[in-house]
Coordinates of C-alpha atoms in Angstrom, one line a residue:
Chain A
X230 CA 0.0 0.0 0.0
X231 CA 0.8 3.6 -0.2
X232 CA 3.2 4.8 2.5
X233 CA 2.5 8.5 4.4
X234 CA 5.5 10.2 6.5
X235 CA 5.0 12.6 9.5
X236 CA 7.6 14.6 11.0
X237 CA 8.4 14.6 13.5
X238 CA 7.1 11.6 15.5
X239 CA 6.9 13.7 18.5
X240 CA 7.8 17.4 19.9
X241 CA 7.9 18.5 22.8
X242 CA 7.8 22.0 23.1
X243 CA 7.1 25.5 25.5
X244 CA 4.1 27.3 25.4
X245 CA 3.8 30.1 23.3
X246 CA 6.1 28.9 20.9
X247 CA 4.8 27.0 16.9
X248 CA 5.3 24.0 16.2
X249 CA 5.3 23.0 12.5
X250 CA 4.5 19.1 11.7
X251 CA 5.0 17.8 8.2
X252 CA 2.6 15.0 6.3
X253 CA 4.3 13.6 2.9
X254 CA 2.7 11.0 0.5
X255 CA 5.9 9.5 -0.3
X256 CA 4.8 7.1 -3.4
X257 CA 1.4 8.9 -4.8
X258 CA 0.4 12.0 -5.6
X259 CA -1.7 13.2 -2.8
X260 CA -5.0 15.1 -4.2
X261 CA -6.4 15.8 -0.8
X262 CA -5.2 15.9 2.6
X263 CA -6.9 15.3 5.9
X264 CA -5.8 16.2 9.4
X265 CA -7.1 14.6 12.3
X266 CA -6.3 15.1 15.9
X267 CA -6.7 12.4 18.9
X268 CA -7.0 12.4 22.1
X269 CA -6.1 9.6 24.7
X270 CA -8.6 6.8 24.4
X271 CA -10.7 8.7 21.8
X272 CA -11.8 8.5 17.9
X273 CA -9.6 10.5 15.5
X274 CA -11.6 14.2 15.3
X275 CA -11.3 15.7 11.4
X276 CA -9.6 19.0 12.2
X277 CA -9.3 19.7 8.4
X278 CA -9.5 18.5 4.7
X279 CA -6.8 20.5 2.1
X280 CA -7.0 20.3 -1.7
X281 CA -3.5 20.7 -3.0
X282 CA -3.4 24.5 -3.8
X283 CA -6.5 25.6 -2.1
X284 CA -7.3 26.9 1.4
X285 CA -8.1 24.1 3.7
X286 CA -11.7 23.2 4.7
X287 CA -11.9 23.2 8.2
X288 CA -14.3 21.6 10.8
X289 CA -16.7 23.5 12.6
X290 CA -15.2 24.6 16.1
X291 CA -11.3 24.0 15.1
X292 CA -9.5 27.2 15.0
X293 CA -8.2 28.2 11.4
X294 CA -5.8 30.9 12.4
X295 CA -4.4 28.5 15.3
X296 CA -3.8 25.4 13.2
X297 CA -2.5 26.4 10.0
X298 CA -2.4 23.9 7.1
X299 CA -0.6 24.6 4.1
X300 CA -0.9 21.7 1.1
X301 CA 1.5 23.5 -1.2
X302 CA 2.6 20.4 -3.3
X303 CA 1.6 17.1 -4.3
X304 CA 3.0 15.1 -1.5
X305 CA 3.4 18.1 1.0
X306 CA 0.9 19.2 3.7
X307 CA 1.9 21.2 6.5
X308 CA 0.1 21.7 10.0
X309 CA 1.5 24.9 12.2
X310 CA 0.1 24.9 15.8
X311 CA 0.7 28.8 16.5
X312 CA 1.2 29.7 20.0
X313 CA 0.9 26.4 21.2
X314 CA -0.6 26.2 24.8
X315 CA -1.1 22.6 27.0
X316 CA -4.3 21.9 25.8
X317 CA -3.2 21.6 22.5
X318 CA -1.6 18.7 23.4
X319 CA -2.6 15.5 21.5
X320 CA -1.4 13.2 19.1
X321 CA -2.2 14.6 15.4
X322 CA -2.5 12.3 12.8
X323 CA -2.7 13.0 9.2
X324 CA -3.5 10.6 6.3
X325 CA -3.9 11.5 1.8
X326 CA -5.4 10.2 -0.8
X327 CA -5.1 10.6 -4.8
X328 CA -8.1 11.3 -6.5
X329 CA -11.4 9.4 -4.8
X330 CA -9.6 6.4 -3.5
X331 CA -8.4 5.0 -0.6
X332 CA -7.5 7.2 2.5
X333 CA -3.8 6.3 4.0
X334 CA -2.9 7.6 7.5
X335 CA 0.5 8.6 8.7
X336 CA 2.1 7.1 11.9
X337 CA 1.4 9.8 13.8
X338 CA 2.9 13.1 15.7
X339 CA 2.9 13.4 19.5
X340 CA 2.7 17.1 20.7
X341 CA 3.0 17.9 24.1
X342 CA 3.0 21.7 25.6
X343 CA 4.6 22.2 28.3
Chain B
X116 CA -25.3 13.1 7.5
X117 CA -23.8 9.5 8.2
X118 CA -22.7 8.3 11.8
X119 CA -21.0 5.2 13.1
X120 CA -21.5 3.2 16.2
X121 CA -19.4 1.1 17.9
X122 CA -21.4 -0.5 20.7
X123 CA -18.4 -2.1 23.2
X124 CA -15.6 0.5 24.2
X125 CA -13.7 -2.6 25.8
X126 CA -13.5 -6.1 24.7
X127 CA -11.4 -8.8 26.7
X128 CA -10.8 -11.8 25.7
X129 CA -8.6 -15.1 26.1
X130 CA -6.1 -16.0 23.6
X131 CA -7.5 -18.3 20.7
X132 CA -10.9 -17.3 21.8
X133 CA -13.1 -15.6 19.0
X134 CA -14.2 -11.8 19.0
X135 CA -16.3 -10.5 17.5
X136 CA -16.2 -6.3 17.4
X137 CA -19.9 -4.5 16.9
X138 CA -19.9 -1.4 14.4
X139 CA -23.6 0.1 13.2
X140 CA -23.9 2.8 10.7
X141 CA -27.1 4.9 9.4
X142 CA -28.6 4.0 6.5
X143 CA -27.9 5.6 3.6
X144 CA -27.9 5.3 -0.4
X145 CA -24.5 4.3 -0.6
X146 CA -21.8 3.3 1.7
X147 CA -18.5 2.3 1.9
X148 CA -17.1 0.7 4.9
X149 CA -13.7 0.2 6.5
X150 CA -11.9 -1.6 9.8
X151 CA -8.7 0.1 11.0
X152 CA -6.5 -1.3 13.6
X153 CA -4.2 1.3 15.7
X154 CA -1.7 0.0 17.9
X155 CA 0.0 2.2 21.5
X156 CA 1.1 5.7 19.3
X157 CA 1.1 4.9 16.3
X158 CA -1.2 5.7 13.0
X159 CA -4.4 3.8 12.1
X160 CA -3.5 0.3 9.5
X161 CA -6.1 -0.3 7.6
X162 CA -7.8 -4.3 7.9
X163 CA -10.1 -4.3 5.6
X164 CA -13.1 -2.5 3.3
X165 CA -16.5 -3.2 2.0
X166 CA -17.2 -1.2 -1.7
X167 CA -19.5 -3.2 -3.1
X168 CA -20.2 -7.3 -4.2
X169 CA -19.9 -10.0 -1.7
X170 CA -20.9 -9.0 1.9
X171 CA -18.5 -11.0 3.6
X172 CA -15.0 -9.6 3.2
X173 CA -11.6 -10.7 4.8
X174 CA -9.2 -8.9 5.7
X175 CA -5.1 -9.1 6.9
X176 CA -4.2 -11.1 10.2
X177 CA -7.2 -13.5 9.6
X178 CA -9.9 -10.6 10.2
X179 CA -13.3 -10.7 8.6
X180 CA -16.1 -8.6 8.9
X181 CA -20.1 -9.2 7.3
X182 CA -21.6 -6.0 5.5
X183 CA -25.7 -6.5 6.7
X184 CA -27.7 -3.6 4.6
X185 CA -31.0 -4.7 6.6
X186 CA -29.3 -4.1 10.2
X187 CA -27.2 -1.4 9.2
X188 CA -24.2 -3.3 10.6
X189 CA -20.4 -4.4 9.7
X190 CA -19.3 -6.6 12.4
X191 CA -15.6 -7.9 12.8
X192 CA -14.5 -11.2 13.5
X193 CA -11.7 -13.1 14.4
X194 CA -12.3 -17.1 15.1
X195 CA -9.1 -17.0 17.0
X196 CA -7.3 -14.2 18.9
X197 CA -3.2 -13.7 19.7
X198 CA -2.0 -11.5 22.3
X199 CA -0.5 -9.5 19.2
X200 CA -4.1 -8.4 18.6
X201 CA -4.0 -6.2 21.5
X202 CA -5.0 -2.8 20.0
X203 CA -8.0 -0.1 19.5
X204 CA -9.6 -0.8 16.5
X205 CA -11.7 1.7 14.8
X206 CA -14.8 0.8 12.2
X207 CA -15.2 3.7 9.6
X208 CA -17.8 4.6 7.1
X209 CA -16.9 7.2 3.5
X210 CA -19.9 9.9 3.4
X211 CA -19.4 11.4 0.1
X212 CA -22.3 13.8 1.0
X213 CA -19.6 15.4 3.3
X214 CA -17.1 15.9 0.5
X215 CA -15.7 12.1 1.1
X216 CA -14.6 12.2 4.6
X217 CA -14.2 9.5 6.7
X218 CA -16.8 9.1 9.7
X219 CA -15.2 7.3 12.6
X220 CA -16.6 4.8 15.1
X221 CA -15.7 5.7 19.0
X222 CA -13.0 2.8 18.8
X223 CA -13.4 -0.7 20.5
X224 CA -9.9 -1.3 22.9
X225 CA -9.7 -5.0 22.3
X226 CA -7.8 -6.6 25.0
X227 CA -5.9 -10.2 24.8
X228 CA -4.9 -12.1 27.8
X229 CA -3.3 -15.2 28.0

């Protein structure tokens, strides 16, 4: 199957500060881009759906000029968590797919706020 | 708008012992199905999908799950458990009414114990 890339695999960083997280389709070319967010012991929550060089759709209640979510290329998408705080602590997940097909999930990126 | 329902939040079971994991979706015109598995911090691996033809579909590491239209359901089975099975495992639905996003379940931890 197709293979997605986050990076990193986990930050720590203070509060008040941006932390940038990178989602890459490394073997397709990734029409649309989805970024979820979970937290422990929960579903994944859709925080946002980018079309390769259009804004990003984003979910009612999350925060557009918080998270940040550039899809500037083909098999890059970008999340920037701007002035990051604790309770934006969570494990973000992002996953792509090309065209109407299949949707494939990266491993993963641990935040945590101190 | 579609919604997923995973009745059990925790399933334990014995090793070799069968499990079956409960997902129920709304009815709609068209649906498209999916099991993911996610193990401790990572991303979600899909297990398997339902598009269309035979209701019965198998999946990897001996998973199968039964698409019923009339009870809205897409149970997962497994005739016989290993403690590698340990993980939270997520039953999805594709609602191309919301622009093709994936609708998650609440996740089912299933548990393996010797």
């Amino acid at each position: 199957g197709a293979v997605v890339s986050q990076h990193p695999s986990w930050v720590i960083c203070k509060s008040g500060t941006s932390v940038k997280i990178e989602c890459r389709s490394l073997d397709f070319q990734a029409t649309t881009m989805f970024w979820y967010r979970q937290f422990p012991k929960q579903s994944l929550m859709l925080m946002a759906t980018s079309n390769e060089g259009s804004k990003a759709t984003y979910e009612q209640g999350v925060e557009k000029d918080k998270f940040l979510i550039n899809h500037a290329s083909l098999t890059l998408s970008t999340l920037t968590v701007t002035s990051a705080h604790p309770e934006d602590s969570s494990f973000y997940i992002c996953s792509a797919r090309e065209g109407a097909s299949e949707q494939f999930f990266g491993p993963g990126t641990r935040l945590t706020v101190l | 708008a579609q919604s997923v329902t995973q009745l059990d939040s925790q399933v334990p079971v014995f090793e070799e012992a069968p499990v079956e994991l409960r997902c129920n979706y709304s009815s709609s015109v068209s649906v498209y199905l999916f099991w993911y598995v996610q193990y401790p911090n990572q991303g979600l691996q899909l297990l398997l999908k339902y598009l269309s033809g035979s209701t019965l579909v198998k999946g990897i590491n001996g998973f199968e799950a039964e698409f019923n239209k009339s009870q809205t359901s897409f149970h997962l089975r497994k005739p016989s458990v290993h403690i590698s099975d340990t993980a939270e495992y997520f039953c999805a639905a594709l609602d191309y009414n919301q622009g093709g996003k994936l609708i998650f379940g609440q996740g089912t931890e299933l548990s393996v114990k010797p």
